[in-house]
Coordinates of C-alpha atoms in Angstrom, one line a residue:
M1 CA 0.0 0.0 0.0
D2 CA 1.2 3.5 -0.8
K3 CA 1.6 5.8 2.1
K4 CA 1.5 9.5 1.9
I5 CA 4.5 11.4 3.3
D6 CA 3.7 14.3 5.5
Y7 CA 7.2 15.8 5.9
L8 CA 10.1 15.2 3.4
V9 CA 13.5 16.9 3.7
V10 CA 15.6 16.9 0.5
D11 CA 19.4 17.1 0.7
T12 CA 21.1 20.5 0.8
N13 CA 18.3 22.6 -0.6
S14 CA 16.2 21.9 2.6
I15 CA 12.9 21.7 0.7
M16 CA 10.0 20.8 3.0
V17 CA 6.9 19.3 1.4
I18 CA 3.7 19.3 3.5
T19 CA 0.6 17.6 2.3
M20 CA -2.6 18.9 3.8
D21 CA -5.4 16.2 3.4
K22 CA -8.1 18.5 4.8
K23 CA -7.7 21.3 2.3
I24 CA -10.6 22.0 0.0
D25 CA -10.0 21.5 -3.7
Y26 CA -12.2 24.5 -4.9
L27 CA -13.3 27.3 -2.5
V28 CA -15.8 29.8 -3.8
V29 CA -15.1 33.1 -2.0
D30 CA -17.5 35.9 -1.0
T31 CA -16.6 39.5 -0.5
T32 CA -16.3 39.1 3.3
A33 CA -13.3 36.9 3.1
F34 CA -11.4 39.5 1.1
I35 CA -12.5 42.3 3.4
E36 CA -11.3 40.5 6.5
N37 CA -8.1 39.3 4.8
A38 CA -8.6 35.7 5.6
P39 CA -5.7 33.3 5.0
L40 CA -7.5 31.3 2.2
Q41 CA -4.2 29.7 1.0
N42 CA -4.3 27.6 4.2
I43 CA -7.9 26.4 3.6
A44 CA -8.0 25.5 -0.1
H45 CA -5.9 24.7 -3.1
N46 CA -7.9 26.7 -5.7
I47 CA -9.6 30.0 -4.8
V48 CA -12.5 30.8 -7.1
T49 CA -14.8 33.8 -7.3
I50 CA -16.7 35.9 -9.8
Q51 CA -16.0 39.4 -11.2
E52 CA -18.9 41.0 -9.3
V53 CA -17.2 40.1 -5.9
V54 CA -14.0 41.7 -7.0
D55 CA -15.9 44.9 -8.1
E56 CA -17.4 45.2 -4.7
I57 CA -14.0 45.8 -3.1
I58 CA -13.5 49.6 -3.3
N59 CA -11.4 50.4 -0.2
K60 CA -7.8 51.4 -1.0
R61 CA -6.3 49.2 1.7
Q62 CA -8.3 46.2 0.6
L63 CA -7.4 46.8 -3.1
R64 CA -3.7 46.8 -2.2
R65 CA -4.2 43.5 -0.5
L66 CA -6.0 42.2 -3.5
V67 CA -3.1 43.1 -5.8
V68 CA -0.5 41.1 -3.8
L69 CA -2.4 38.0 -2.8
P70 CA -0.2 35.1 -1.8
Y71 CA -2.3 32.7 -4.0
D72 CA -3.8 32.7 -7.5
L73 CA -7.3 34.0 -7.7
I74 CA -9.4 32.3 -10.3
V75 CA -12.3 34.4 -11.7
K76 CA -15.0 32.3 -13.5
D77 CA -18.3 33.0 -15.2
V78 CA -21.6 31.4 -14.1
F79 CA -24.0 29.7 -16.5
P80 CA -27.6 31.0 -16.7
E81 CA -29.1 27.5 -15.9
N82 CA -27.2 27.4 -12.6
I83 CA -28.5 30.8 -11.6
R84 CA -32.0 29.7 -12.4
V85 CA -31.6 26.6 -10.1
I86 CA -30.4 28.8 -7.2
T87 CA -33.1 31.4 -7.7
E88 CA -35.9 28.8 -7.7
F89 CA -34.5 27.1 -4.6
S90 CA -34.1 30.3 -2.7
Q91 CA -37.7 31.2 -3.4
K92 CA -38.7 27.9 -1.8
T93 CA -36.7 28.5 1.3
G94 CA -38.0 32.1 1.6
D95 CA -34.5 33.7 1.5
Y96 CA -34.8 35.2 -2.0
P97 CA -35.8 38.8 -1.0
N98 CA -32.7 38.9 1.3
L99 CA -30.2 37.9 -1.5
S100 CA -28.5 40.2 -3.9
A101 CA -27.6 39.4 -7.5
T102 CA -24.0 38.8 -6.5
D103 CA -25.0 36.4 -3.7
I104 CA -27.1 34.3 -6.1
K105 CA -24.2 34.2 -8.6
V106 CA -21.7 33.1 -5.9
M107 CA -24.0 30.3 -4.8
A108 CA -24.6 29.4 -8.5
L109 CA -20.8 29.1 -9.0
T110 CA -20.7 26.8 -6.0
Y111 CA -23.4 24.7 -7.5
Q112 CA -21.7 24.7 -10.9
L113 CA -18.4 23.5 -9.5
E114 CA -20.2 20.8 -7.3
K115 CA -22.0 19.6 -10.4
A116 CA -18.7 19.4 -12.4
E117 CA -16.5 17.8 -9.7
V118 CA -18.8 15.7 -7.6
G119 CA -22.3 15.5 -9.2
I120 CA -25.8 16.5 -8.2
E121 CA -27.2 13.2 -7.1
H122 CA -26.7 14.0 -3.4
L123 CA -28.2 17.5 -3.6
R124 CA -31.7 18.3 -2.5
K125 CA -34.3 19.6 -4.8
E126 CA -36.7 20.6 -2.0
P127 CA -35.9 22.4 1.2
I128 CA -36.2 20.6 4.6
V129 CA -39.1 21.8 6.7
K130 CA -38.2 21.8 10.4
S131 CA -40.3 19.6 12.7
T132 CA -41.3 20.5 16.2
I133 CA -42.7 18.2 18.9
N134 CA -44.7 19.6 21.8
I135 CA -43.8 17.5 24.8
T136 CA -45.4 19.6 27.6
T137 CA -49.0 19.6 26.4
K138 CA -51.1 16.8 24.9
P139 CA -52.3 17.3 21.3
K140 CA -55.8 18.5 21.1
E141 CA -58.3 16.0 19.9
E142 CA -60.1 17.0 16.8
N143 CA -63.8 17.6 17.0
I144 CA -65.8 14.7 15.5
D145 CA -68.9 15.5 13.5
L146 CA -71.8 13.9 15.3
E147 CA -74.1 14.1 12.3
L148 CA -72.4 11.5 10.0
N149 CA -74.4 9.9 7.3
G150 CA -75.5 6.3 8.1
F151 CA -74.3 6.4 11.8
Y152 CA -76.1 7.3 15.0
M153 CA -73.9 8.8 17.7
P154 CA -76.0 9.7 20.9
K155 CA -75.2 12.7 22.9
H156 CA -74.2 12.5 26.5
S157 CA -77.0 12.9 29.0
N158 CA -76.9 15.5 31.9
T159 CA -78.2 13.1 34.6
S160 CA -74.7 12.0 35.7
T161 CA -73.5 15.5 35.9
S162 CA -76.5 16.5 38.2
D163 CA -75.9 13.5 40.5
D164 CA -72.2 14.4 40.8
S165 CA -73.1 18.0 41.7
D166 CA -75.4 16.9 44.5
D167 CA -72.8 14.6 46.0
L168 CA -70.3 17.5 45.8
K169 CA -72.6 19.8 47.8
V170 CA -73.0 17.2 50.6
E171 CA -69.3 16.7 50.8
L172 CA -68.6 20.4 51.0
E173 CA -71.2 20.9 53.9
R174 CA -69.6 18.1 55.9
L175 CA -66.1 19.6 55.5
N176 CA -67.4 23.0 56.6
L177 CA -68.8 21.5 59.8
D178 CA -65.6 19.7 60.6
H179 CA -63.6 23.0 60.1
D180 CA -65.8 24.9 62.5
Q181 CA -65.4 22.3 65.2
L182 CA -61.6 22.4 64.8
E183 CA -61.5 26.2 65.1
G184 CA -63.5 26.1 68.4
N185 CA -61.1 23.6 70.0
I186 CA -58.1 25.8 69.1
I187 CA -59.6 29.0 70.5
Q188 CA -60.7 27.4 73.9
N189 CA -57.2 26.5 75.0
P190 CA -54.7 28.8 73.3
I191 CA -52.2 29.1 76.2
S192 CA -51.9 25.4 77.0
T193 CA -50.8 24.6 73.4
A194 CA -48.3 27.4 73.5
N195 CA -46.8 26.1 76.8
Q196 CA -46.6 22.6 75.5
D197 CA -44.9 23.5 72.2
V198 CA -42.4 26.0 73.5
S199 CA -40.2 25.0 76.5
V200 CA -36.8 26.6 77.1
N201 CA -34.5 25.7 80.0
S202 CA -33.3 28.8 81.7
E203 CA -30.2 27.1 83.0
N204 CA -28.8 26.7 79.5
D205 CA -26.4 29.2 78.4
L206 CA -27.0 31.3 75.3
N207 CA -23.6 30.5 73.9
D208 CA -24.4 26.8 74.0
I209 CA -27.6 27.3 72.0
L210 CA -26.3 29.5 69.3
P211 CA -23.8 28.0 66.7
K212 CA -20.2 29.1 66.9
H213 CA -19.1 31.7 64.3
D214 CA -15.5 32.2 63.3
D215 CA -14.8 35.7 62.0
D216 CA -11.3 34.9 60.7
D217 CA -12.4 32.1 58.5
N218 CA -15.3 34.1 57.1
S219 CA -13.0 37.0 56.2
T220 CA -10.5 34.8 54.4
E221 CA -13.3 33.0 52.5
T222 CA -14.8 36.3 51.4
S223 CA -11.5 37.6 50.2
D224 CA -10.7 34.5 48.3
Y225 CA -14.1 34.6 46.7
D226 CA -13.7 38.2 45.7
D227 CA -10.3 37.4 44.1
E228 CA -11.7 34.6 42.1
D229 CA -14.7 36.7 41.0
D230 CA -12.3 39.4 39.8
D231 CA -10.1 37.1 37.8
A232 CA -12.6 34.7 36.3
G233 CA -14.9 35.4 33.4
W234 CA -13.1 38.4 31.8
I235 CA -11.8 38.4 28.3
T236 CA -8.3 39.8 28.1
P237 CA -5.8 40.0 25.2
S238 CA -4.0 37.0 26.6
N239 CA -6.9 34.6 26.6
I240 CA -9.0 35.8 23.7
K241 CA -7.6 33.2 21.4
E242 CA -8.5 30.4 23.8
I243 CA -12.1 31.8 24.3
K244 CA -12.6 31.9 20.5
K245 CA -11.6 28.3 20.2
Q246 CA -14.0 27.3 23.0
I247 CA -16.8 29.2 21.4
N248 CA -16.2 27.9 17.9
S249 CA -15.4 24.3 19.0
N250 CA -19.1 23.2 18.7
N251 CA -19.7 25.0 15.4
V252 CA -16.8 23.8 13.4
E253 CA -17.3 20.7 11.3
E254 CA -14.1 19.5 9.7
K255 CA -14.4 17.1 6.8
C256 CA -12.7 16.5 3.5
V257 CA -14.6 18.1 0.7
K258 CA -13.9 19.1 -2.9
V259 CA -16.1 22.2 -3.3
A260 CA -17.2 24.6 -0.6
C261 CA -18.4 28.2 -0.3
I262 CA -17.0 30.6 2.3
T263 CA -19.4 33.3 3.4
T264 CA -20.8 34.9 6.6
D265 CA -24.2 35.8 5.1
F266 CA -26.8 33.7 7.0
A267 CA -29.3 33.8 4.1
M268 CA -26.6 32.3 1.8
Q269 CA -25.6 29.7 4.3
N270 CA -29.2 28.7 4.8
V271 CA -29.8 28.2 1.1
L272 CA -26.4 26.3 0.6
K273 CA -27.0 24.0 3.6
Q274 CA -30.6 23.4 2.5
M275 CA -29.3 22.2 -0.9
N276 CA -26.7 20.0 0.9
L277 CA -23.8 22.1 -0.4
N278 CA -20.7 22.5 1.8
V279 CA -20.2 25.8 3.7
S280 CA -17.0 27.1 5.2
A281 CA -17.2 30.0 7.7
L282 CA -14.8 32.5 9.2
D283 CA -14.2 32.2 13.0
G284 CA -17.0 29.6 13.2
R285 CA -19.8 32.0 12.2
I286 CA -22.1 29.4 10.7
I287 CA -25.8 28.8 11.2
K288 CA -26.9 25.9 13.5
E289 CA -30.4 25.4 12.3
L290 CA -32.0 25.3 8.9
K291 CA -35.1 27.5 8.5
T292 CA -37.9 28.0 6.1
Y293 CA -39.6 31.3 5.8
I294 CA -43.0 32.6 4.7
L295 CA -44.8 35.9 4.8
R296 CA -47.4 36.7 7.5
C297 CA -49.7 39.7 7.6
Y298 CA -49.8 41.3 11.0
T299 CA -53.1 42.9 10.3
C300 CA -55.3 40.0 9.1
F301 CA -52.8 37.2 10.0
K302 CA -53.0 35.8 6.4
T303 CA -49.9 33.7 5.4
S304 CA -48.3 33.5 1.9
S305 CA -45.4 31.4 0.6
I306 CA -44.7 33.8 -2.3
M307 CA -41.8 35.8 -0.9
T308 CA -41.9 38.4 -3.7
Q309 CA -45.2 39.8 -2.6
K310 CA -45.3 43.3 -1.0
F311 CA -49.0 43.6 -0.3
C312 CA -51.2 41.2 1.6
P313 CA -53.4 39.1 -0.8
K314 CA -56.3 39.3 1.6
C315 CA -56.5 42.8 3.1
G316 CA -54.2 44.6 0.5
N317 CA -52.0 46.4 3.0
A318 CA -48.2 46.5 3.0
T319 CA -48.1 44.7 6.3
L320 CA -46.3 41.5 5.4
K321 CA -43.6 40.3 7.7
R322 CA -41.2 37.4 7.3
V323 CA -41.5 34.6 9.8
S324 CA -40.0 31.1 10.1
V325 CA -42.3 28.0 10.0
S326 CA -42.0 24.4 11.1
V327 CA -44.2 21.3 11.2
D328 CA -45.4 19.7 14.4
S329 CA -46.0 16.0 15.1
N330 CA -49.6 16.2 13.8
G331 CA -48.4 17.7 10.4
K332 CA -49.7 21.2 11.1
Q333 CA -47.8 24.3 10.3
K334 CA -46.4 26.2 13.3
I335 CA -45.3 29.8 13.0
H336 CA -42.4 31.2 15.0
I337 CA -42.6 34.9 15.6
N338 CA -39.4 36.8 16.6
S339 CA -40.4 38.8 19.7
R340 CA -37.0 40.6 19.7
R341 CA -38.0 42.5 16.6
P342 CA -41.3 44.3 17.5
L343 CA -43.5 46.1 15.0
T344 CA -42.5 49.7 14.4
A345 CA -44.4 52.7 13.2
R346 CA -41.9 53.4 10.5
G347 CA -43.7 54.9 7.5
K348 CA -46.9 55.7 9.4
K349 CA -45.8 58.7 11.4
F350 CA -46.0 61.4 8.7
S351 CA -48.8 62.0 6.3
L352 CA -48.6 61.0 2.7
P353 CA -48.2 63.6 -0.1
T354 CA -51.3 64.8 -1.8
V355 CA -52.4 62.6 -4.6
H356 CA -52.0 64.2 -8.1
G357 CA -53.8 63.1 -11.3
G358 CA -52.9 63.6 -14.9
K359 CA -50.8 61.8 -17.5
H360 CA -47.5 62.4 -15.7
S361 CA -48.5 61.9 -12.0
N362 CA -46.0 60.3 -9.7
N363 CA -47.7 59.1 -6.5
P364 CA -46.5 56.6 -3.9
I365 CA -47.6 53.0 -4.5
L366 CA -50.1 52.0 -1.8
S367 CA -51.8 48.9 -3.3
A368 CA -51.0 46.0 -5.6
D369 CA -53.6 47.0 -8.3
Q370 CA -52.7 50.7 -8.4
R371 CA -52.6 52.1 -11.9
L372 CA -49.3 53.8 -12.9
P373 CA -48.7 56.3 -15.6
D374 CA -46.4 55.5 -18.5
Q375 CA -44.2 58.6 -17.9
K376 CA -43.1 58.7 -21.5
P377 CA -41.5 61.7 -23.2
T378 CA -43.0 63.1 -26.4
R379 CA -42.2 61.8 -29.8
L380 CA -40.4 65.1 -30.6
A381 CA -38.2 64.6 -27.6
R382 CA -37.4 61.0 -28.6
T383 CA -36.3 61.9 -32.2
K384 CA -32.6 61.8 -32.9
N385 CA -30.9 63.9 -35.5
N386 CA -27.5 62.9 -37.0
P387 CA -26.9 64.5 -40.4
L388 CA -23.4 62.9 -40.7
G389 CA -24.7 59.4 -40.2
D390 CA -24.9 56.8 -43.1
D391 CA -28.7 56.1 -42.6
Y392 CA -29.6 59.8 -42.2
I393 CA -32.8 60.8 -44.0
A394 CA -33.0 64.5 -44.9
G395 CA -35.9 66.4 -43.5
Y396 CA -37.1 69.9 -43.6
S397 CA -34.2 71.0 -41.4
P398 CA -30.8 69.5 -40.6
F399 CA -30.9 71.1 -37.1
V400 CA -32.1 69.4 -33.9
M401 CA -35.5 70.3 -32.7
R402 CA -35.8 70.4 -28.9
D403 CA -39.1 69.8 -27.2
V404 CA -39.5 72.6 -24.7
N405 CA -43.3 73.3 -24.8
S406 CA -44.9 69.9 -23.8
K407 CA -45.9 69.0 -20.3
S408 CA -43.3 66.2 -20.1
A409 CA -40.5 68.6 -21.1
Q410 CA -41.6 71.1 -18.4
L411 CA -41.7 68.4 -15.8
G412 CA -38.2 67.2 -16.9
I413 CA -39.3 63.7 -17.8
R414 CA -36.6 61.7 -19.5
N415 CA -36.1 58.1 -20.3
V416 CA -34.6 57.6 -16.9
K417 CA -36.6 57.4 -13.6
E418 CA -37.9 60.7 -12.3
V419 CA -37.2 61.8 -8.8
K420 CA -39.8 64.0 -7.2
H421 CA -39.2 66.6 -4.5
W422 CA -40.9 64.4 -1.9
M423 CA -38.8 61.4 -3.0
K424 CA -35.5 63.3 -2.4
K425 CA -36.2 63.7 1.3
N426 CA -38.8 61.3 2.4
P427 CA -39.5 61.8 6.2
N428 CA -40.7 58.1 6.4
E429 CA -37.4 56.8 5.2
A430 CA -35.1 55.3 7.8
N431 CA -31.7 57.0 7.7
R432 CA -28.6 56.1 9.7
K433 CA -27.8 58.7 12.3
R434 CA -24.3 60.2 12.1
K435 CA -22.1 59.6 15.0

């Protein structure tokens, strides 16, 4: 049998060859790995990414690092059919609205390399739905319809309940009489019971009764406890590496793989792990549970599995919120609402702008069936005049005629999207406060 050599020293040149069996063959890299300057050469043999990830790096310091990488960075293109597979699968898991075009392409490249190197027989086509089992409470019995065709199911009579209630009244009256007699006996002789219960010998010394207390031992124990409390539990520069290893020891799963994707985006990790693709994380930042999301309206409590919807299909309001779902032991869907993210009044504090009509109105979209104007410029504004061109047809004037009189020209409507005055500074928009 052939055995691999871990360390090999060759004569005078002192060449050391180290074979790392746990290295990944192809590692698809997201932007976060380049931003944090991760040592990817120690993780994989081939570092692969897409052009959009490289374009996202705009910091000068990070660009200097990108120029002098200690490994060869391979930039590949993604096939459209792989992008389609990732898009459809992310819509099933409910993570599609939280993914950008670059994120989908990075996952599509991972799927493309996995398909070429390993195959797709082990990959899932449908996401896993989390199951929950309620142990504390018994499952509720379903109501059985009493009026079934061809069957007679008699109703329970009330005679037994009336008999039970009479017996209960008699028992309560007997207990009340016993209780009154017991109270009378206690009140007649209160002093005698007290003398019988409490008896103290006056000859005994007080020091013999009380337990001995050592002040010196107590002071030393308190000081030792204070010293231990001050030293333990704090994160210092000397023990931060050990604490990181302890935290990440349960999250790291080391195995020999051929293709993996390194990212810290939880939505990307959820889609990749749902498809049974390999995920590599920085500092152990990897998800522990796979989740499936749906939309739930917090006004009428209607649920929808179409994650691209903005308005509720029942009440029509823009009150849809993403929630995770699971299936219980009875096969029913259970919704998990995150109580740490309460509902806010964002977008409801200030009044909306006045609705304007006309051919070129630009009002905020408040419903799914709201009619929108075309916002097209006039035909005169769309004409192009190039007298020096090969296909130029001479008209009544070789000069350009500008449209300055129409309503669209006065409003400044071009082929690009128009920005109204109330869209430039929207009071309902959430802006980050400057520090």
